[in-house]
Short mmCIF file of C-alpha atoms in Angstrom, two decimals:
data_model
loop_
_atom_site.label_atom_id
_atom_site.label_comp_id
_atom_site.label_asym_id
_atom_site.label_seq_id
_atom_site.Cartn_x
_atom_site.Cartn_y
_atom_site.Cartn_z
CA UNK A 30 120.19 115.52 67.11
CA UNK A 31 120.07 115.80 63.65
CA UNK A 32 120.74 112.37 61.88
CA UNK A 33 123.12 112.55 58.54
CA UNK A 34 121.40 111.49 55.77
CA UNK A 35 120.84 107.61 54.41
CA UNK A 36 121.83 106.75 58.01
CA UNK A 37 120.35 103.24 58.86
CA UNK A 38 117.35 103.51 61.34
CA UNK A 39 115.10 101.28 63.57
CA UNK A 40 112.15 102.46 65.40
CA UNK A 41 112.75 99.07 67.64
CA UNK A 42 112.30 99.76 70.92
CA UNK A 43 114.42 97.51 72.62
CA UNK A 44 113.72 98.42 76.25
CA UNK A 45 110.22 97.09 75.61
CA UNK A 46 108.38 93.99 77.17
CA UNK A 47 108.88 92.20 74.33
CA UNK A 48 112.57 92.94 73.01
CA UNK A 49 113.57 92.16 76.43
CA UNK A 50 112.10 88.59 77.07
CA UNK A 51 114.08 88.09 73.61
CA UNK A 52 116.71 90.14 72.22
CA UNK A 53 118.82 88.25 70.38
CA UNK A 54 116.71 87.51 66.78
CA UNK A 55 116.12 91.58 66.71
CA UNK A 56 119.37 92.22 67.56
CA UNK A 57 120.64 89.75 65.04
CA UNK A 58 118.97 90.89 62.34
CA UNK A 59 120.25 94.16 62.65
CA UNK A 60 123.84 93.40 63.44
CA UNK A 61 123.44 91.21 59.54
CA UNK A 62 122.37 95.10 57.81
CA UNK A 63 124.50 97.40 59.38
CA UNK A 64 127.10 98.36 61.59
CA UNK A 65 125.19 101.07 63.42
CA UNK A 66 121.62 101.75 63.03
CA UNK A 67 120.07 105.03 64.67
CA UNK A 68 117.39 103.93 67.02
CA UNK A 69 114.65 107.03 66.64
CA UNK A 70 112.66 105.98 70.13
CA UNK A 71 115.47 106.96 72.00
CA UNK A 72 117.64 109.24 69.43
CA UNK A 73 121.13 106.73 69.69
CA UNK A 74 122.87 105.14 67.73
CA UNK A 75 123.49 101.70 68.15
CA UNK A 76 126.64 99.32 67.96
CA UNK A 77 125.79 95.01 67.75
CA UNK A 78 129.20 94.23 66.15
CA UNK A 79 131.95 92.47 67.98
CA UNK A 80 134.88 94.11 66.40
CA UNK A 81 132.49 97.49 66.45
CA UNK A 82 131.92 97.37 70.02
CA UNK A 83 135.07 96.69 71.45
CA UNK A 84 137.01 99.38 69.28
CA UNK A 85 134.73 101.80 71.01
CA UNK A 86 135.34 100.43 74.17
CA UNK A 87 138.92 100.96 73.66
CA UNK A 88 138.87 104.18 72.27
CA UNK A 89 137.60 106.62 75.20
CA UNK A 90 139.19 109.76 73.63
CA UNK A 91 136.45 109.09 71.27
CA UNK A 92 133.51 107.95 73.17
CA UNK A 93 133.92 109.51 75.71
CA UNK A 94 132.64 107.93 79.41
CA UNK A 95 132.67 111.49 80.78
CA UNK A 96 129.04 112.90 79.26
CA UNK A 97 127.48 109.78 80.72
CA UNK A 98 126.98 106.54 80.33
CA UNK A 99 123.21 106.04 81.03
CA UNK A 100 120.60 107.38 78.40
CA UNK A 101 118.76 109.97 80.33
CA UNK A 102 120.50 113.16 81.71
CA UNK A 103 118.74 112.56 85.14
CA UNK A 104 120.48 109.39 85.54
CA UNK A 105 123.43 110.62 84.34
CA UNK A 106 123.18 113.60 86.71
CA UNK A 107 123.83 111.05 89.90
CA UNK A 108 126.59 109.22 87.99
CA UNK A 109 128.44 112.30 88.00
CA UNK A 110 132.26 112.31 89.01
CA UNK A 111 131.50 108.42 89.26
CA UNK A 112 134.23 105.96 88.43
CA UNK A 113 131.41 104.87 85.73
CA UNK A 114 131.43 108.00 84.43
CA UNK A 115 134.88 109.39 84.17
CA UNK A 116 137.90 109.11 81.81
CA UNK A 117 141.37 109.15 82.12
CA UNK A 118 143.09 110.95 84.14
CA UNK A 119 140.17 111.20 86.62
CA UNK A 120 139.24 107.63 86.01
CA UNK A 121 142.51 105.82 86.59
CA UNK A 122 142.54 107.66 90.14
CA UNK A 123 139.61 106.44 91.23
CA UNK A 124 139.98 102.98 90.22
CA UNK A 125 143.66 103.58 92.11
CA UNK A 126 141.55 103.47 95.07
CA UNK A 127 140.94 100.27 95.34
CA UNK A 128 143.43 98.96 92.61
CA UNK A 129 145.91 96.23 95.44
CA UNK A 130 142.20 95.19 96.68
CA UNK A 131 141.42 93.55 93.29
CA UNK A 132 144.77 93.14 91.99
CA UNK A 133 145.58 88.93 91.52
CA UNK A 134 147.70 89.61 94.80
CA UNK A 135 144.78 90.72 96.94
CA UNK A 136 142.01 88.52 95.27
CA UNK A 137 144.77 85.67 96.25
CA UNK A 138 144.31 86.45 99.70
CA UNK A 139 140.74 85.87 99.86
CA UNK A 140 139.97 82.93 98.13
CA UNK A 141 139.87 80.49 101.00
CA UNK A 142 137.25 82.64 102.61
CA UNK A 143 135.46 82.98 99.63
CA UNK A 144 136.21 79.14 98.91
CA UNK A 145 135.04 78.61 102.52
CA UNK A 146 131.25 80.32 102.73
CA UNK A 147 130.26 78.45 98.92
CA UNK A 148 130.84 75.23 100.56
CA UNK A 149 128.67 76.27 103.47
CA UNK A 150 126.22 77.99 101.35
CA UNK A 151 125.94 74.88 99.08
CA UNK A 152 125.67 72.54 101.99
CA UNK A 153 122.92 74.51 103.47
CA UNK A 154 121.14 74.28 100.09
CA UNK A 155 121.97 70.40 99.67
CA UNK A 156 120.02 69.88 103.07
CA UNK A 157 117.20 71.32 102.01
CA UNK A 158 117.21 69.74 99.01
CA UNK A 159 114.58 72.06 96.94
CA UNK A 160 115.60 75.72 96.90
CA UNK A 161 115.39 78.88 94.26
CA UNK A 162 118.82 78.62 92.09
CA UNK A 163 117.84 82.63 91.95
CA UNK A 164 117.11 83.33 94.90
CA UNK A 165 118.52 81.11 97.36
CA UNK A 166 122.02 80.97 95.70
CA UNK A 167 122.78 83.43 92.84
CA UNK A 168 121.02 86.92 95.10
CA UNK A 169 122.81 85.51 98.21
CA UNK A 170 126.64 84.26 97.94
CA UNK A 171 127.69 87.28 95.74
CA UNK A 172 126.24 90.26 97.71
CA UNK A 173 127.40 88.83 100.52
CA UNK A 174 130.94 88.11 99.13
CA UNK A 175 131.23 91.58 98.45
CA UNK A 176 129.48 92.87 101.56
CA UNK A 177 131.67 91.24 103.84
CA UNK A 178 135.28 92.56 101.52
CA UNK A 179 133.70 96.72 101.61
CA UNK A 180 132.96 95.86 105.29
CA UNK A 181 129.48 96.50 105.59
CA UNK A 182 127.43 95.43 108.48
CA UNK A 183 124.64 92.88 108.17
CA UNK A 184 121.60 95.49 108.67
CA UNK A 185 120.70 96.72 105.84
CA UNK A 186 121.99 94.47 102.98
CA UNK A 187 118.48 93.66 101.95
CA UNK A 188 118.58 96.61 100.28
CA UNK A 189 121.67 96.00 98.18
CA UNK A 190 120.20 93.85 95.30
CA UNK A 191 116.81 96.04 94.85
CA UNK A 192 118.79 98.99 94.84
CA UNK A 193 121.47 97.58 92.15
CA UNK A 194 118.96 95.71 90.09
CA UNK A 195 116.91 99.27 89.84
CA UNK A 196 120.24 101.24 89.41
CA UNK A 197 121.08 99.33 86.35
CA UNK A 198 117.29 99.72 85.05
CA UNK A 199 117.98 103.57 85.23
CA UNK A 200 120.76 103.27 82.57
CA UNK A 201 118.39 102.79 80.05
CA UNK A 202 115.03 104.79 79.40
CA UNK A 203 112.62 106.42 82.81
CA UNK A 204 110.03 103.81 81.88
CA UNK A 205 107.47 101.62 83.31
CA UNK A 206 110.30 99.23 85.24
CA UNK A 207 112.45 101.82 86.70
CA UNK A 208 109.38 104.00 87.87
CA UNK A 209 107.77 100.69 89.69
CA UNK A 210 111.40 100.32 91.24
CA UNK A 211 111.77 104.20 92.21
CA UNK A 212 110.96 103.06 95.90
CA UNK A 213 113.84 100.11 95.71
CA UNK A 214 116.10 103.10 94.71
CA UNK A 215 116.04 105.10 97.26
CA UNK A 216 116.04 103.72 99.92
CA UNK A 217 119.08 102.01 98.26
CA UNK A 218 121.09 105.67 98.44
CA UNK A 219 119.54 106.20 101.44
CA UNK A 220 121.20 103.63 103.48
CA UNK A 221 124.40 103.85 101.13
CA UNK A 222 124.84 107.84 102.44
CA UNK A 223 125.01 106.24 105.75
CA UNK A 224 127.75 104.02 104.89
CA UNK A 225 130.08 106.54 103.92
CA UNK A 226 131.13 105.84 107.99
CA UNK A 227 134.47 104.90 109.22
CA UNK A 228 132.57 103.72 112.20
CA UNK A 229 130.24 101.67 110.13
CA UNK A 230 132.51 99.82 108.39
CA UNK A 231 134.46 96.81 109.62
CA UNK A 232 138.26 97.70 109.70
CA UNK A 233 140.98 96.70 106.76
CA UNK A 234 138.10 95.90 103.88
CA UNK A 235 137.61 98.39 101.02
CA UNK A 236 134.89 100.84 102.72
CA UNK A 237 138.04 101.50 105.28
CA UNK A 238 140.44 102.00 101.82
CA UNK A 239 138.06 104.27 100.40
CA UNK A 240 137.19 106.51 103.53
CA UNK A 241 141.34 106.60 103.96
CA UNK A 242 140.87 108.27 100.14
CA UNK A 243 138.50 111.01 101.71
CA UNK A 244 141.26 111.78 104.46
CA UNK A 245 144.02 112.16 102.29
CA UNK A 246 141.84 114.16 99.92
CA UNK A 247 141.83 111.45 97.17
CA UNK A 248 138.29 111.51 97.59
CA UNK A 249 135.35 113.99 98.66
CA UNK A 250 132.56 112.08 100.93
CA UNK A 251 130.13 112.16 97.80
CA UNK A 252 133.03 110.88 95.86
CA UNK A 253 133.47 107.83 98.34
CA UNK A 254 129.90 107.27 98.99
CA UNK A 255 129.29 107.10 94.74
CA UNK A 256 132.49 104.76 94.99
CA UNK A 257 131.00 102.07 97.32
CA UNK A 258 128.07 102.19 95.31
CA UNK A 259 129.95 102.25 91.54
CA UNK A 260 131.85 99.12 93.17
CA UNK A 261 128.55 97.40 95.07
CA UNK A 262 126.52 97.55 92.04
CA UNK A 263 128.98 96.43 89.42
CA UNK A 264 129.76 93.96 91.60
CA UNK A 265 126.75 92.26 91.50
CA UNK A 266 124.01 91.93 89.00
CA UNK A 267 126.82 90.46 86.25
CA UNK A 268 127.79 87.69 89.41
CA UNK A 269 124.15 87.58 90.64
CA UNK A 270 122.42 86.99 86.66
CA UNK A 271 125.23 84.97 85.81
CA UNK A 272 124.57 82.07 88.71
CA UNK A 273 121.46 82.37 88.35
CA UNK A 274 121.97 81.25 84.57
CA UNK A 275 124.00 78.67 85.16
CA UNK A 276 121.80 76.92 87.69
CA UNK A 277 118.98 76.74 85.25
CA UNK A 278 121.60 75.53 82.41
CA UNK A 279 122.64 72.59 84.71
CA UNK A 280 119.38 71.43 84.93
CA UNK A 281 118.66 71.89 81.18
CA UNK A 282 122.09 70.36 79.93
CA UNK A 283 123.15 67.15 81.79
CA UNK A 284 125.66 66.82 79.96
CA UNK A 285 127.44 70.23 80.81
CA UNK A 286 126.56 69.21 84.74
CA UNK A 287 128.24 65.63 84.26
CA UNK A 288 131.18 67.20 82.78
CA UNK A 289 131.78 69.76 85.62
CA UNK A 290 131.60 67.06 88.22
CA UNK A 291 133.96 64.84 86.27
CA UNK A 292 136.49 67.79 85.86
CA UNK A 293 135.88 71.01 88.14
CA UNK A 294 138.64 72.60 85.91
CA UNK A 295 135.75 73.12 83.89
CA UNK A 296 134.29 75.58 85.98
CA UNK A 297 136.38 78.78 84.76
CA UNK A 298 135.25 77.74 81.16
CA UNK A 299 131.94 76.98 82.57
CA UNK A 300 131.51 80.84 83.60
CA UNK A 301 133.39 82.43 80.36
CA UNK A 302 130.31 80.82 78.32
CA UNK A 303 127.49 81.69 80.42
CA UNK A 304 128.82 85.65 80.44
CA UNK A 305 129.11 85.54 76.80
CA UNK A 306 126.11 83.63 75.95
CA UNK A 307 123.83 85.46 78.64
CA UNK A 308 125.88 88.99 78.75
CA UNK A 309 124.07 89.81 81.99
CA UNK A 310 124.23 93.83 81.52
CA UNK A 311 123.44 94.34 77.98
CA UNK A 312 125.49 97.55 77.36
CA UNK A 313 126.30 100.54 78.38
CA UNK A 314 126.34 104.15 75.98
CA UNK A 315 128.91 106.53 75.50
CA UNK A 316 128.95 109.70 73.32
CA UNK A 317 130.84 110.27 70.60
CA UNK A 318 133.17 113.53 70.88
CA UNK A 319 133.66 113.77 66.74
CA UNK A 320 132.11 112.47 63.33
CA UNK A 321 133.35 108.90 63.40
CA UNK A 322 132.50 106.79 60.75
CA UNK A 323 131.88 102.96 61.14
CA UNK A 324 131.73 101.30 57.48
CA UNK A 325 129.74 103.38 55.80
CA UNK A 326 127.63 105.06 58.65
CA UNK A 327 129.12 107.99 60.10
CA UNK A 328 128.03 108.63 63.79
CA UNK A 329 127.59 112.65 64.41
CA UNK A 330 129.81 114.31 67.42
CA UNK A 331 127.98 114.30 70.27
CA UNK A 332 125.39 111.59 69.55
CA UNK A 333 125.01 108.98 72.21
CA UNK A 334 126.20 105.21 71.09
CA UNK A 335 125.19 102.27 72.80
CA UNK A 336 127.61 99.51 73.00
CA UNK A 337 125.38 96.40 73.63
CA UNK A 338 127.17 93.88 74.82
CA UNK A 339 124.47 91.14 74.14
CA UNK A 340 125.00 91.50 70.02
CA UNK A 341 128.25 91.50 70.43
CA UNK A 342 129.05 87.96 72.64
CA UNK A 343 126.36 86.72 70.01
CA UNK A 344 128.22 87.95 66.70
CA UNK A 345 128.56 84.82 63.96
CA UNK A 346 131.42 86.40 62.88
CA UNK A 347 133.43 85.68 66.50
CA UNK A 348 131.74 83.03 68.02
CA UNK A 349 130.58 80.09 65.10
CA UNK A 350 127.03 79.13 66.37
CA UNK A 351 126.50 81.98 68.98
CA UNK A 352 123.34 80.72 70.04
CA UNK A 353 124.56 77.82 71.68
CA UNK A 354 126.34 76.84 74.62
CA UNK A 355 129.46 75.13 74.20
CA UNK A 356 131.40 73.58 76.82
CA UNK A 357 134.82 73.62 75.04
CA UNK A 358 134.48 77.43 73.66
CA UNK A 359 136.43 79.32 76.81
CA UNK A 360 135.68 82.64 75.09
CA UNK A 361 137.93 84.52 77.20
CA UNK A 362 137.94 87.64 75.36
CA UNK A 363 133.79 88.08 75.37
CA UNK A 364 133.13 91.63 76.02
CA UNK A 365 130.56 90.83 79.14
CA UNK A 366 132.97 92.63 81.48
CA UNK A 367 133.37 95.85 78.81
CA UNK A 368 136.28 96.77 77.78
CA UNK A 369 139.41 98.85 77.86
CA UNK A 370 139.47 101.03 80.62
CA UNK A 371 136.24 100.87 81.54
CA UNK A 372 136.29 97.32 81.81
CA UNK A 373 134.77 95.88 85.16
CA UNK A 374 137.12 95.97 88.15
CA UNK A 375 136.62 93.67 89.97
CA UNK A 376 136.19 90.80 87.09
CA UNK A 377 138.32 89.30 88.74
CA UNK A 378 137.04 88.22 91.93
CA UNK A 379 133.51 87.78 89.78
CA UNK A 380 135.52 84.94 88.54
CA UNK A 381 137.26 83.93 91.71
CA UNK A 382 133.18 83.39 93.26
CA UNK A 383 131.90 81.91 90.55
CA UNK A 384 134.65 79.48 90.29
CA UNK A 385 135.00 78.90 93.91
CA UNK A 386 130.80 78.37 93.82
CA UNK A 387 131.05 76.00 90.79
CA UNK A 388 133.78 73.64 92.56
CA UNK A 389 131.27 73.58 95.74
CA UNK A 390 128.40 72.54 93.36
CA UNK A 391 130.19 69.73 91.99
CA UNK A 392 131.54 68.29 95.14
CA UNK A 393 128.28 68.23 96.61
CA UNK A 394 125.70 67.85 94.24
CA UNK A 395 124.65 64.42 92.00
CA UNK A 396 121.64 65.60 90.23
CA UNK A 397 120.25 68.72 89.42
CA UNK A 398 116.39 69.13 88.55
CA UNK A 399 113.63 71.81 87.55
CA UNK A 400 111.07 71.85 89.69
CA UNK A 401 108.89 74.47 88.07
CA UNK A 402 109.11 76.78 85.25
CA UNK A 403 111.54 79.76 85.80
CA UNK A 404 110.74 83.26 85.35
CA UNK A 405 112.86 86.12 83.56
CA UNK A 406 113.51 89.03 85.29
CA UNK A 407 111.69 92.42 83.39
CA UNK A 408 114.81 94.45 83.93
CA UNK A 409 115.08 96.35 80.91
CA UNK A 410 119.07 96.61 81.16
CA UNK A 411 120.02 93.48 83.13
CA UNK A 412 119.57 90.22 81.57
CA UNK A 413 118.50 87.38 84.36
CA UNK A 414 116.00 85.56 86.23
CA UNK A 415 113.52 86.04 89.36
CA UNK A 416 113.25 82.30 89.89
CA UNK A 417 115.26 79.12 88.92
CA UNK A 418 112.99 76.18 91.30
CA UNK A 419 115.57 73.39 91.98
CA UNK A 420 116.00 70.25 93.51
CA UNK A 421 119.19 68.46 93.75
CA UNK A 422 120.30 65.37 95.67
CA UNK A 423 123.62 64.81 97.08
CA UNK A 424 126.33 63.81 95.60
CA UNK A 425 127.64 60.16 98.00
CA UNK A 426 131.52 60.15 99.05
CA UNK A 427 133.53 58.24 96.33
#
């Protein structure tokens, strides 16, 4: 691509080791300079601004979903015809798919169940007193959550968060993480071509509403099968690095965990900040279909953009002290889900399970404690943790 002249450029590589253990002071800096800086690593251009980022997000006529929304063109390739990587009109149909499933009518009539298997979970954790807030918890309730709505069976869903965690990875460049995690990601489409099964699905959950798609024609089988996945994978690693954030903040701040416990209406609050302050996925790109010019950098047509998500839930200019957690914020209009019409789906039963999973916390748990150090995941795209060693003790009837 060739870059227009006195356009702002990095050579920051921030899929590296080292940008991703910390982003945010890199990403600061260059969110004070400019509104988009070219990054020459990766030839894209760049967006850390809140007001930037979102106007993009809103404006798919202009960056445009449809060219792909990873970085590499293999990638890309497989997101093809994906309802990740489609605009409107295309788009809107294959969100129609599932659109009563995740609409506050259907979420409605799952919350007990939901409601029901976090109390059991957390009880189950609260007996064994010491458990992995990662591992135990955050890679467990969530994938099974939406396991159990598609209708998948049981064998098999070990391969669901390797596969997703990977499959995020490959949004950003074919390095050293996604090549280690090639293995995880196939044999995560491997057993999701499989699924693409009326007879492996459980009857009246979304696999059943998506392979009713393929017989009315709404969908091919590679369509439906790139559906479940689309659906599986966005509908975990922002739940799944999200717990697993807020378990380690509970044990860090006291004084957040005392507050939830006095007043679970907290919890909805509780999860706005941790999405904005930890942004799970850090962006996604587009590319631009026209010159557009943001200030006084003009982005070349056909030049891919990332919107980073990160920079933007951490932009001075929206949120006063970004850097910090603050109980009282309720950012509800963070951009951690996207935005527009790409916005996440199903953000709305990511809210419903963490809510449900916060209310089960404080009913059952007094104290909350680190019982080690924990570890960062190395994802180069998803922003979370491997390990969050707990121990908690139970909280005594009043």
């Amino acid at each position: 691509m060739t870059v227009p002249p006195n356009s702002p450029t990095t050579d920051l590589d921030l899929f590296s080791a080292e940008a991703v253990a910390d982003p945010f002071p890199a990403l600061a800096h260059l969110r004070s300079l400019t509104p988009a800086v070219y990054c020459m690593k990766y030839d894209f251009f760049l967006l850390t601004r809140y007001e930037d980022v979102r106007a993009a997000a809103a404006d798919w006529q202009t960056y445009t979903s449809a060219h792909g929304v990873a970085l590499t063109p293999e990638f890309n390739k497989q997101l093809e015809g994906s309802v990740l990587a489609t605009d409107p009109p295309e788009h809107d149909a294959l969100r129609a798919v599932l659109s009563d499933k995740l609409a506050p009518r259907g979420l409605a009539k799952i919350r007990q169940q939901i409601s029901t298997y976090a109390d059991e979970l957390v009880a189950q954790m609260v007996a064994k007193e010491t458990f992995d807030g990662a591992l135990d918890i955050a890679r467990v309730f969530p994938i099974n959550v939406v396991a159990d709505l598609v209708g998948l069976p049981c064998e098999g869903r070990e391969y669901m968060h390797p596969g997703a965690d990977a499959t995020f990875a490959g949004f950003g460049p074919f390095g050293d993480y996604v090549q280690e995690h090639l293995p995880q990601l196939r044999s995560y489409h491997q057993w999701m071509a499989t699924m693409a099964d009326r007879s492996k699905l459980a009857p009246g959950g979304w696999g059943e509403a998506i392979m009713d798609a393929v017989d009315d024609g709404r969908l091919t089988q590679l369509g439906a099968i790139r559906t479940v996945s689309a659906y599986l994978t966005a509908g975990m690693d922002t739940t799944v690095n999200a717990i697993a954030a807020f378990m380690r903040l509970f044990a860090d701040r006291t004084d957040v965990w005392e507050a939830l416990k006095a007043d679970p209406r907290l919890a909805g609050p509780i999860f706005e900040e941790i999405l904005r302050l930890e942004a799970p996925v850090s962006g996604f790109f587009r590319v631009a279909r026209r010159d557009v010019t943001i200030g006084d950098v003009t982005i070349p047509a056909d030049a891919r953009v990332m919107l980073h998500w990160a920079a933007a839930n951490r932009d001075p200019a929206k949120y006063p002290d970004p850097d910090r957690f603050d109980i009282t914020r309720n950012p509800l209009d963070h951009v951690a889900f996207g935005y527009g019409v790409h916005a996440c789906a199903g953000q709305g039963l990511a809210r419903m399970e963490a809510v449900t999973l916060l209310e089960a916390l404080a009913a059952q748990i007094d104290t909350i404690h680190l019982t080690g150090d924990p570890v960062r995941g190395r994802n180069p795209v998803v922003r979370g943790y491997d390990s969050v060693p707990l121990r908690v003790t139970p909280r005594r009837p009043a």
